[in-house]
Coordinates of C-alpha atoms in Angstrom, one line a residue:
X152 CA 62.9 78.2 -129.5
X153 CA 61.0 75.0 -128.8
X154 CA 61.6 72.0 -130.0
X155 CA 57.6 71.7 -131.1
X156 CA 57.6 74.4 -133.0
X157 CA 56.5 74.2 -136.7
X158 CA 58.6 77.3 -137.8
X159 CA 62.0 76.9 -139.5
X160 CA 64.9 76.2 -137.6
X161 CA 66.9 79.6 -136.6
X162 CA 70.2 78.1 -137.4
X163 CA 69.1 78.4 -141.5
X164 CA 68.9 82.3 -140.9
X165 CA 72.4 82.6 -139.1
X166 CA 75.0 85.2 -140.9
X167 CA 78.2 83.2 -140.7
X168 CA 80.0 85.8 -139.5
X169 CA 77.8 87.7 -136.9
X170 CA 76.3 84.7 -136.3
X171 CA 73.0 86.7 -135.5
X172 CA 69.4 86.4 -137.7
X173 CA 70.4 88.0 -141.6
X174 CA 69.8 91.9 -140.9
X175 CA 69.7 92.7 -144.8
X176 CA 70.7 89.6 -146.9
X177 CA 72.9 89.6 -149.8
X178 CA 74.4 87.4 -152.4
X179 CA 77.8 87.1 -153.4
X180 CA 78.6 86.0 -157.0
X181 CA 79.6 82.8 -155.2
X182 CA 76.2 81.8 -153.7
X183 CA 76.8 82.6 -150.1
X184 CA 74.4 84.7 -147.9
X185 CA 75.6 87.4 -145.6
X186 CA 74.4 90.5 -143.9
X187 CA 75.1 93.6 -145.9
X188 CA 77.1 95.3 -143.4
X189 CA 79.0 92.3 -141.9
X190 CA 80.3 91.1 -145.5
X191 CA 81.4 95.1 -146.5
X192 CA 82.8 95.3 -142.7
X193 CA 85.0 91.9 -143.1
X194 CA 85.9 93.2 -147.0
X195 CA 87.2 96.2 -145.7
X196 CA 90.5 94.2 -143.9
X197 CA 90.5 91.3 -146.8
X198 CA 89.3 93.0 -149.8
X199 CA 87.5 90.3 -152.6
X200 CA 87.5 87.2 -150.8
X201 CA 84.4 85.2 -149.6
X202 CA 84.6 84.3 -146.2
X203 CA 82.5 80.9 -146.7
X204 CA 84.5 79.3 -149.4
X205 CA 87.7 81.7 -149.6
X206 CA 86.8 82.4 -153.3
X207 CA 89.1 85.6 -154.4
X208 CA 87.5 88.1 -157.0
X209 CA 89.4 90.1 -159.4
X210 CA 87.3 93.1 -158.8
X211 CA 84.9 94.1 -155.7
X212 CA 81.5 92.2 -156.4
X213 CA 78.3 94.4 -156.5
X214 CA 76.5 93.2 -154.0
X215 CA 72.9 92.0 -154.6
X216 CA 70.3 91.7 -152.0
X217 CA 68.5 88.0 -151.8
X218 CA 65.1 89.2 -151.6
X219 CA 63.8 85.7 -151.4
X220 CA 65.8 85.1 -148.2
X221 CA 65.2 88.7 -146.7
X222 CA 61.1 87.6 -147.1
X223 CA 62.0 84.4 -145.0
X224 CA 63.9 86.1 -142.5
X225 CA 61.0 88.6 -142.0
X226 CA 58.5 86.2 -141.7
X227 CA 60.9 84.3 -139.4
X228 CA 61.6 87.2 -137.5
X229 CA 57.5 87.7 -137.0
X230 CA 56.5 84.4 -136.2
X231 CA 59.5 84.3 -133.4
X232 CA 58.0 87.9 -132.3
X233 CA 54.2 85.8 -132.1
X234 CA 55.6 83.1 -129.9
X235 CA 57.5 85.5 -127.9
X236 CA 54.2 87.0 -127.5
X237 CA 52.1 84.2 -126.8
X238 CA 54.7 83.4 -123.8
X239 CA 55.0 86.8 -122.4
X240 CA 52.6 86.3 -119.7
X241 CA 54.6 84.1 -118.3
X242 CA 57.6 86.4 -117.9
X243 CA 58.0 89.7 -116.3
X244 CA 57.8 92.9 -117.6
X245 CA 60.5 95.3 -117.6
X246 CA 60.9 97.2 -114.8
X247 CA 62.2 101.5 -114.1
X248 CA 65.7 100.8 -113.8
X249 CA 66.0 97.4 -115.7
X250 CA 67.2 96.2 -118.4
X251 CA 64.5 95.6 -121.0
X252 CA 64.6 92.7 -124.0
X253 CA 65.4 94.6 -127.4
X254 CA 63.5 92.3 -129.6
X255 CA 60.1 92.0 -127.4
X256 CA 57.8 94.4 -129.6
X257 CA 54.7 96.1 -127.6
X258 CA 55.5 94.7 -123.5
X259 CA 59.0 95.1 -123.3
X260 CA 59.6 91.5 -120.9
X261 CA 62.8 92.3 -118.9
X262 CA 66.1 90.6 -120.3
X263 CA 68.4 88.2 -118.5
X264 CA 71.4 88.5 -120.2
X265 CA 73.0 90.7 -122.9
X266 CA 75.4 89.1 -125.8
X267 CA 78.5 91.5 -126.4
X268 CA 78.9 89.8 -129.7
X269 CA 75.0 90.9 -130.6
X270 CA 75.5 93.3 -128.8
X271 CA 71.4 93.0 -127.5
X272 CA 69.9 92.2 -124.4
X273 CA 67.5 89.2 -124.6
X274 CA 64.6 87.8 -122.6
X275 CA 63.8 84.2 -121.4
X276 CA 62.2 83.4 -125.3
X277 CA 64.9 85.8 -127.5
X278 CA 67.8 84.3 -125.4
X279 CA 66.5 81.1 -126.4
X280 CA 68.8 80.4 -129.8
X281 CA 72.5 81.6 -127.9
X282 CA 71.6 78.6 -125.7
X283 CA 70.7 76.0 -128.4
X284 CA 72.6 76.7 -131.7
X285 CA 75.6 75.9 -132.0
X286 CA 77.5 78.8 -133.3
X287 CA 75.2 81.4 -131.0
X288 CA 76.3 79.2 -127.9
X289 CA 80.3 80.6 -128.5
X290 CA 79.4 84.1 -128.0
X291 CA 79.9 85.7 -124.6
X292 CA 76.7 86.3 -122.5
X293 CA 76.6 88.4 -119.5
X294 CA 74.1 90.0 -117.1
X295 CA 72.2 92.5 -118.9
X296 CA 72.8 95.9 -119.5
X297 CA 72.1 98.8 -121.0
X298 CA 73.7 100.8 -123.8
X299 CA 75.4 97.8 -125.2
X300 CA 76.6 99.9 -128.0
X301 CA 79.1 101.9 -125.8
X302 CA 80.7 97.9 -126.1
X303 CA 81.1 98.8 -129.7
X304 CA 84.5 100.2 -131.2
X305 CA 83.6 103.8 -132.0
X306 CA 86.2 103.3 -134.7
X307 CA 85.7 99.5 -135.9
X308 CA 82.4 99.6 -134.9
X309 CA 83.2 96.2 -134.2
X310 CA 82.7 95.1 -129.8
X311 CA 85.3 95.3 -127.8
X312 CA 86.0 92.1 -126.5
X313 CA 89.8 93.0 -126.2
X314 CA 91.7 94.4 -123.2
X315 CA 95.1 96.3 -123.9
X316 CA 97.1 96.3 -120.9
X317 CA 99.5 98.7 -122.2
X318 CA 97.0 101.8 -123.2
X319 CA 94.5 100.2 -120.2
X320 CA 91.7 99.8 -122.7
X321 CA 89.4 97.9 -124.6
X322 CA 89.5 97.7 -127.7
X323 CA 88.6 95.3 -130.8
X324 CA 90.0 92.2 -132.5
X325 CA 90.6 95.3 -135.5
X326 CA 92.2 97.2 -133.2
X327 CA 94.8 95.1 -132.3
X328 CA 96.1 94.5 -135.3
X329 CA 95.8 98.2 -136.9
X330 CA 96.3 100.4 -133.5
X331 CA 98.1 98.5 -130.8
X332 CA 100.3 95.8 -133.4
X333 CA 103.2 95.2 -130.6
X334 CA 100.8 95.8 -127.1
X335 CA 99.7 93.2 -124.7
X336 CA 96.0 92.0 -124.6
X337 CA 94.5 89.8 -123.1
X338 CA 90.4 88.6 -123.5
X339 CA 88.1 90.6 -122.0
X340 CA 86.5 88.3 -120.4
X341 CA 90.1 87.6 -118.6
X342 CA 90.5 91.1 -117.9
X343 CA 87.1 91.4 -116.4
X344 CA 87.8 88.6 -114.1
X345 CA 90.9 89.7 -112.8
X346 CA 89.4 93.3 -112.0
X347 CA 86.6 91.2 -110.4
X348 CA 88.8 89.9 -108.2
X349 CA 90.9 92.5 -107.6
X350 CA 87.4 94.7 -106.7
X351 CA 86.2 91.9 -105.0
X352 CA 89.6 92.6 -102.6
X353 CA 89.4 96.4 -102.5
X354 CA 85.5 95.4 -101.6
X355 CA 86.4 93.4 -98.7
X356 CA 89.4 96.1 -97.7
X357 CA 86.7 98.3 -97.5
X358 CA 84.4 95.7 -95.4
X359 CA 87.6 95.1 -92.8
X360 CA 87.6 99.1 -92.8
X361 CA 84.4 99.2 -92.1
X362 CA 83.8 96.3 -89.3
X363 CA 87.2 98.2 -87.7
X364 CA 85.4 101.6 -87.6
X365 CA 82.2 99.7 -86.3
X366 CA 84.4 98.5 -83.5
X367 CA 86.0 101.4 -82.7
X368 CA 82.1 103.0 -82.1
X369 CA 81.7 100.1 -80.0
X370 CA 85.4 100.8 -77.8
X371 CA 84.8 104.7 -78.2
X372 CA 80.7 103.5 -76.5
X373 CA 82.5 101.6 -73.9
X374 CA 85.2 104.4 -72.8
X375 CA 82.5 106.6 -72.8
X376 CA 80.4 104.3 -70.7
X377 CA 83.7 103.8 -68.6
X378 CA 84.2 107.5 -68.7
X379 CA 80.3 108.1 -67.0
X380 CA 80.7 104.7 -64.4
X381 CA 84.1 106.4 -63.4
X382 CA 82.0 109.5 -63.1
X383 CA 79.7 108.5 -61.0
X384 CA 82.0 106.8 -58.6
X385 CA 84.3 110.1 -58.6
X386 CA 80.5 112.2 -57.7
X387 CA 79.5 109.1 -55.1
X388 CA 83.1 109.4 -53.6
X389 CA 83.1 113.5 -53.3
X390 CA 79.9 113.8 -52.1
X391 CA 81.2 110.7 -49.0
X392 CA 84.2 112.8 -48.6
X393 CA 82.6 116.3 -48.8
X394 CA 80.2 115.0 -45.9
X395 CA 83.1 113.8 -44.2
X396 CA 85.1 117.1 -44.7
X397 CA 82.1 119.4 -43.2
X398 CA 81.1 116.7 -40.2
X399 CA 85.2 117.3 -39.4
X400 CA 84.9 121.3 -40.0
X401 CA 81.8 121.0 -37.4
X402 CA 83.5 118.8 -35.0
X403 CA 86.5 121.5 -35.1
X404 CA 83.5 124.5 -34.5
X405 CA 82.1 122.7 -31.6
X406 CA 85.4 122.4 -30.0
X407 CA 86.8 125.8 -30.5
X408 CA 83.3 126.6 -28.8
X409 CA 83.5 124.8 -25.6
X410 CA 87.0 125.6 -25.3
X411 CA 85.9 129.3 -25.3
X412 CA 82.9 128.3 -23.3
X413 CA 85.0 126.5 -20.7
X414 CA 87.6 129.6 -20.2
X415 CA 84.8 131.9 -20.0
X416 CA 83.1 129.3 -17.5
X417 CA 86.4 128.9 -15.3
X418 CA 86.7 133.5 -15.4
X419 CA 83.0 133.4 -14.5
X420 CA 83.5 130.8 -11.5
X421 CA 86.4 133.2 -10.2
X422 CA 84.6 136.1 -10.1
X423 CA 81.4 134.6 -8.7
X424 CA 84.2 133.4 -5.7
X425 CA 85.4 136.6 -5.2
X426 CA 82.4 138.6 -5.2
X427 CA 81.3 135.9 -2.4
X428 CA 83.6 136.9 -0.3
X429 CA 83.6 140.7 -0.7
X430 CA 79.9 140.7 0.1
X431 CA 80.3 138.2 3.3
X432 CA 82.9 140.8 4.2
X433 CA 80.8 144.0 3.7
X434 CA 78.1 142.3 5.3
X435 CA 80.4 141.6 8.4
X436 CA 81.5 145.5 8.2
X437 CA 78.2 146.7 8.0
X438 CA 77.2 144.9 11.1
X439 CA 80.0 145.8 13.2
X440 CA 78.8 149.5 12.3
X441 CA 76.0 149.0 13.2
X442 CA 76.8 148.0 16.7
X443 CA 79.2 150.9 16.9
X444 CA 76.6 153.6 16.0
X445 CA 74.5 151.5 19.4
X446 CA 77.3 152.5 21.7
X447 CA 77.9 156.1 20.5
X448 CA 74.1 156.5 22.1
X449 CA 74.0 158.1 25.3
X450 CA 74.1 155.1 27.7
X451 CA 75.2 154.5 30.9
X452 CA 79.3 155.3 31.6
X453 CA 80.1 151.5 33.0
X454 CA 78.0 149.6 29.8
X455 CA 80.1 151.9 27.1
X456 CA 83.4 150.7 28.6
X457 CA 82.7 147.4 29.1
X458 CA 81.2 147.0 24.9
X459 CA 84.5 149.5 23.9
X460 CA 86.9 146.9 24.6
X461 CA 84.8 144.5 22.5
X462 CA 84.9 146.7 19.7
X463 CA 87.8 148.3 19.0
X464 CA 89.5 146.0 17.5
X465 CA 89.0 146.2 14.0
X466 CA 87.5 142.9 12.0
X467 CA 89.6 140.3 10.2
X468 CA 89.1 141.0 6.7
X469 CA 91.4 140.8 3.2
X470 CA 93.2 143.5 1.2
X471 CA 91.5 143.4 -2.2
X472 CA 93.8 146.1 -3.6
X473 CA 95.5 143.2 -5.6
X474 CA 92.7 140.7 -6.0
X475 CA 91.1 141.3 -9.5
X476 CA 89.5 138.9 -12.1
X477 CA 91.9 138.8 -15.4
X478 CA 89.7 137.7 -18.3
X479 CA 91.2 134.9 -20.4
X480 CA 92.7 135.7 -24.0
X481 CA 90.7 134.5 -26.8
X482 CA 92.4 136.4 -29.3
X483 CA 93.8 133.8 -32.0
X484 CA 92.0 131.1 -30.5
X485 CA 89.8 130.3 -33.8
X486 CA 92.8 130.9 -36.3
X487 CA 94.8 128.5 -34.4
X488 CA 91.7 125.7 -34.7
X489 CA 91.2 126.7 -38.2
X490 CA 95.1 126.2 -39.0
X491 CA 94.9 122.8 -37.0
X492 CA 92.0 121.9 -38.6
X493 CA 93.6 122.9 -42.4
X494 CA 96.9 120.9 -41.5
X495 CA 94.9 117.7 -39.9
X496 CA 92.6 118.0 -43.3
X497 CA 95.1 118.4 -45.5
X498 CA 97.0 115.2 -44.4
X499 CA 94.2 113.4 -44.1
X500 CA 93.3 114.1 -47.5
X501 CA 96.6 113.7 -49.0
X502 CA 96.1 110.2 -47.5
X503 CA 92.6 109.4 -48.7
X504 CA 92.4 110.6 -52.0
X505 CA 96.4 109.1 -52.9
X506 CA 95.1 106.1 -51.4
X507 CA 91.6 105.8 -52.7
X508 CA 93.0 106.7 -55.7
X509 CA 94.9 104.0 -56.7
X510 CA 93.0 101.5 -54.6
X511 CA 90.4 101.4 -56.8
X512 CA 92.2 100.2 -59.2
X513 CA 92.4 96.6 -57.5
X514 CA 93.6 93.7 -59.2
X515 CA 93.2 89.6 -57.8
X516 CA 96.8 88.5 -58.0
X517 CA 97.6 84.8 -57.8
X518 CA 100.7 83.0 -58.0
X519 CA 101.7 81.1 -61.2
X520 CA 103.5 77.5 -60.2
X521 CA 104.9 77.4 -63.4
X522 CA 107.1 79.9 -63.4
X523 CA 107.8 79.2 -58.8
X524 CA 111.4 78.3 -58.4
X525 CA 111.6 75.0 -56.9
X526 CA 113.0 76.2 -53.5
X527 CA 109.5 78.0 -53.4
X528 CA 106.3 76.9 -51.9
X529 CA 103.3 78.0 -52.8
X530 CA 99.8 77.8 -51.0
X531 CA 96.9 76.2 -52.6
X532 CA 95.3 78.9 -52.7
X533 CA 97.7 80.6 -54.6
X534 CA 98.1 83.8 -52.5
X535 CA 101.6 83.2 -50.8
X536 CA 105.2 82.2 -51.0
X537 CA 108.3 81.3 -49.1
X538 CA 111.2 79.9 -49.2
X539 CA 112.1 76.3 -48.5
X540 CA 116.2 74.4 -47.9
X541 CA 115.1 71.5 -49.3
X542 CA 115.1 71.3 -53.7
X543 CA 111.2 70.8 -55.2
X544 CA 111.8 68.1 -58.6
X545 CA 110.0 70.2 -61.0
X546 CA 110.0 70.2 -64.6
X547 CA 112.1 72.8 -65.9
X548 CA 109.8 74.7 -68.3
X549 CA 110.8 78.0 -69.9
X550 CA 109.0 80.0 -67.8
X551 CA 110.5 78.7 -64.1
X552 CA 113.7 80.1 -62.7
X553 CA 116.4 78.7 -62.6
X554 CA 119.0 80.0 -59.8
X555 CA 116.9 83.3 -58.6
X556 CA 114.5 82.4 -55.9
X557 CA 111.3 84.0 -57.4
X558 CA 107.8 83.7 -58.8
X559 CA 105.3 85.6 -61.0
X560 CA 102.0 86.3 -60.4
X561 CA 99.2 84.7 -63.8
X562 CA 97.8 88.0 -64.4
X563 CA 99.3 90.3 -67.0
X564 CA 99.0 93.7 -67.7
X565 CA 99.3 95.5 -71.2
X566 CA 97.6 98.9 -70.4
X567 CA 95.3 100.9 -68.2
X568 CA 96.3 100.7 -64.1
X569 CA 96.2 98.2 -61.5
X570 CA 97.2 97.8 -57.9
X571 CA 97.8 95.3 -55.4
X572 CA 99.0 94.5 -52.2
X573 CA 101.6 92.2 -50.3
X574 CA 102.0 91.3 -46.6
X575 CA 105.7 91.0 -45.6
X576 CA 105.0 91.5 -42.1
X577 CA 107.9 89.4 -40.0
X578 CA 110.2 89.1 -43.2
X579 CA 114.1 90.2 -43.2
X580 CA 114.7 90.0 -46.9
X581 CA 112.4 90.1 -49.9
X582 CA 111.6 92.0 -53.6
X583 CA 108.5 92.8 -54.8
X584 CA 107.6 94.5 -58.0
X585 CA 106.4 94.3 -61.8
X586 CA 108.9 92.9 -64.4
X587 CA 108.2 92.2 -68.0
X588 CA 106.9 89.0 -69.3
X589 CA 110.2 88.5 -71.6
X590 CA 112.7 88.9 -68.2
X591 CA 115.2 86.4 -68.6
X592 CA 114.7 83.5 -65.8
X593 CA 117.5 80.9 -66.4
X594 CA 120.8 81.7 -64.2
X595 CA 121.8 85.2 -62.5
X596 CA 119.3 87.7 -63.3
X597 CA 119.9 91.8 -63.0
X598 CA 117.3 93.5 -61.0
X599 CA 117.1 96.8 -62.8
X600 CA 115.0 98.4 -65.6
X601 CA 117.4 98.0 -68.1
X602 CA 116.8 94.2 -68.1
X603 CA 113.0 94.9 -67.2
X604 CA 113.0 94.7 -63.8
X605 CA 111.1 97.7 -61.5
X606 CA 111.5 96.1 -57.8
X607 CA 111.6 97.6 -54.7
X608 CA 113.7 95.1 -51.4
X609 CA 114.7 94.4 -47.7
X610 CA 117.5 93.4 -46.9
X611 CA 119.2 92.5 -43.7
X612 CA 115.8 93.7 -41.8
X613 CA 116.2 97.5 -42.1
X614 CA 118.0 98.2 -45.0
X615 CA 115.5 99.4 -48.1
X616 CA 116.3 99.5 -51.6
X617 CA 115.0 100.7 -54.7
X618 CA 116.5 98.8 -57.7
X619 CA 116.8 101.5 -60.1
X620 CA 120.5 100.6 -61.5
X621 CA 122.4 101.8 -59.5
X622 CA 120.1 100.8 -56.1
X623 CA 119.0 103.6 -54.4
X624 CA 118.9 103.4 -50.4
X625 CA 115.6 104.4 -48.9
X626 CA 115.0 105.6 -45.2
X627 CA 111.6 105.0 -44.1
X628 CA 109.8 106.7 -41.1
X629 CA 108.2 103.7 -39.9
X630 CA 108.7 99.3 -41.3
X631 CA 105.7 99.1 -43.8
X632 CA 104.2 95.8 -42.1
X633 CA 102.3 95.4 -45.9
X634 CA 103.8 97.2 -49.1
X635 CA 101.0 97.7 -52.1
X636 CA 102.6 98.2 -55.9
X637 CA 100.5 101.2 -58.6
X638 CA 100.8 100.8 -61.7
X639 CA 100.1 103.3 -64.5
X640 CA 100.8 101.7 -68.1
X641 CA 100.5 104.5 -70.2
X642 CA 102.0 107.0 -67.7
X643 CA 105.2 105.2 -67.2
X644 CA 104.9 104.6 -63.4
X645 CA 105.6 101.8 -60.4
X646 CA 104.5 103.4 -57.2
X647 CA 104.8 101.9 -53.8
X648 CA 103.3 102.7 -50.8
X649 CA 103.5 101.8 -47.4
X650 CA 100.1 102.1 -46.0
X651 CA 98.7 105.4 -47.9
X652 CA 102.5 106.6 -47.3
X653 CA 104.5 107.0 -50.8
X654 CA 107.7 105.0 -50.6
X655 CA 109.4 105.3 -54.2
X656 CA 108.1 105.6 -57.6
X657 CA 109.9 104.3 -61.0
X658 CA 108.5 107.3 -63.5
X659 CA 109.6 107.9 -67.2
X660 CA 109.3 104.2 -67.7
X661 CA 108.3 103.2 -71.2
X662 CA 106.4 100.1 -71.2
X663 CA 106.0 98.0 -74.7
X664 CA 105.4 94.5 -73.3
X665 CA 103.1 93.1 -70.8
X666 CA 104.2 93.0 -67.1
X667 CA 103.1 90.7 -64.6
X668 CA 103.6 90.9 -60.7
X669 CA 106.8 89.6 -59.1
X670 CA 108.1 88.0 -55.9
X671 CA 111.1 86.7 -54.3
X672 CA 111.1 86.2 -50.7
X673 CA 114.6 85.5 -50.7
X674 CA 116.1 82.7 -48.6
X675 CA 114.8 81.8 -45.1
X676 CA 117.8 82.0 -43.6
X677 CA 117.7 79.2 -41.2
X678 CA 114.3 80.0 -40.5
X679 CA 114.9 84.1 -39.5
X680 CA 113.5 85.0 -42.8
X681 CA 110.7 81.6 -43.1
X682 CA 107.6 84.1 -43.2
X683 CA 105.9 83.6 -46.6
X684 CA 104.9 86.8 -48.6
X685 CA 101.2 87.4 -49.0
X686 CA 99.1 88.7 -51.5
X687 CA 96.5 90.5 -49.1
X688 CA 92.9 91.3 -49.9
X689 CA 93.1 95.7 -50.8
X690 CA 90.1 97.2 -48.8
X691 CA 88.7 100.6 -49.4
X692 CA 88.3 101.4 -45.6
X693 CA 89.6 105.1 -46.1
X694 CA 86.5 106.8 -46.9
X695 CA 85.5 106.5 -43.7
X696 CA 88.6 107.7 -41.3
X697 CA 87.4 111.6 -41.0
X698 CA 84.5 110.4 -39.8
X699 CA 85.7 108.5 -37.1
X700 CA 88.1 111.0 -35.9

């Protein structure tokens, strides 16, 4: 009610039990007024005692309706409704789904609050007494809700203002005394706040789950994109490879046809030479035969005898009985050519695919100076490491190797595949590979997978070993000038290559830690082993190999 109103104050018409405007006001014999329902409920608990003055009655008094007060209350309600109606144009009518004011008549305005004590929802105008009247201020207000009657105790018709933690249910004040005497209670608002906080945590957890799933969606989308990119690359490589294969097969066919035609031409040339010689001899023999026929005709005896001596000797001729043209054998040439081509293609494709498979996972590795042993010198670009006799003065941080002349790569890897190459040309001793990021770097170290090392080494210029614990001696057909290191983290694989040829593989490894490239140029041995280890750029140059043959 506004301060300037001429109608009586609402405080004059409030029941001292429910603290609301009287409903069916009655008067006790001691002169106090109450709602009829309120005093009857009170006497159910405290019989024959006035809640205001504590006057006791020998028998339950007969309550009489206070007619004057009833009329005054009715007048007050009418004036309040008229005032509410006059201000309704300034407030919003309740829309479908919104809680309407329970007091408004005619157009129901949107409720701003619901009272848990009055079990009534109020618009702005009808809420005013709860904001100004001292006794109503103690009422518990909440966001407007419908069906406030559900907040009454079905047994005692009292507001459900307590929460029984023992039975996990809402109870009224009488329930706490009669039915739940030994139970644990808290005010409804306290339990509400606690449950609301718990719900907030649950909601936060759900939001976190939603965020994780959204991130998972993005991860899956990225995986699909990576797969598509990989498919496009493989398709392009496949087209290039098969184009090279077709060209190589065509070259093999051309070479086969050329060899067959060369053999045939040689045979034809030989036959033509024999035929020419035979035709020359035939021509000579025909000429002689003609001469002999002329001599056989009647001629003078003197002329015959003179000519006969020159014709008597047989002309010089070759015995052609054993002479023949032997056709070359073409049988099996095609099969042999195909077999040779197949072997060549197989060897080349093995090298091609193996090399391309690993080289496309090439990574850019640089050396980490914070891990370098004091005897190890690094180049400015972080790509070379060599041993020097003079020990440098460096801070002994936890990352640095203290006894073994080694250095790690800056980059670490905990998933996927990666590949790098190291030039070892000119060195007599070295060790390369990958290690756990958490390896011990102080004192003596044992190069073994058991201690987090997967390495290959050269000692005494020709002795190659895989440090598998115990070491495995290796016999190489050719000494590598460059060593490639390939790691498949998920498959637990570490492989070492000499160009395209596999040197050794650690298989069945179980990686849980980050992996880092490992390099040890070994002592320089008075200059004999002074060449540096050099991290080389990886060139994908094998794709044109078949085309270049």
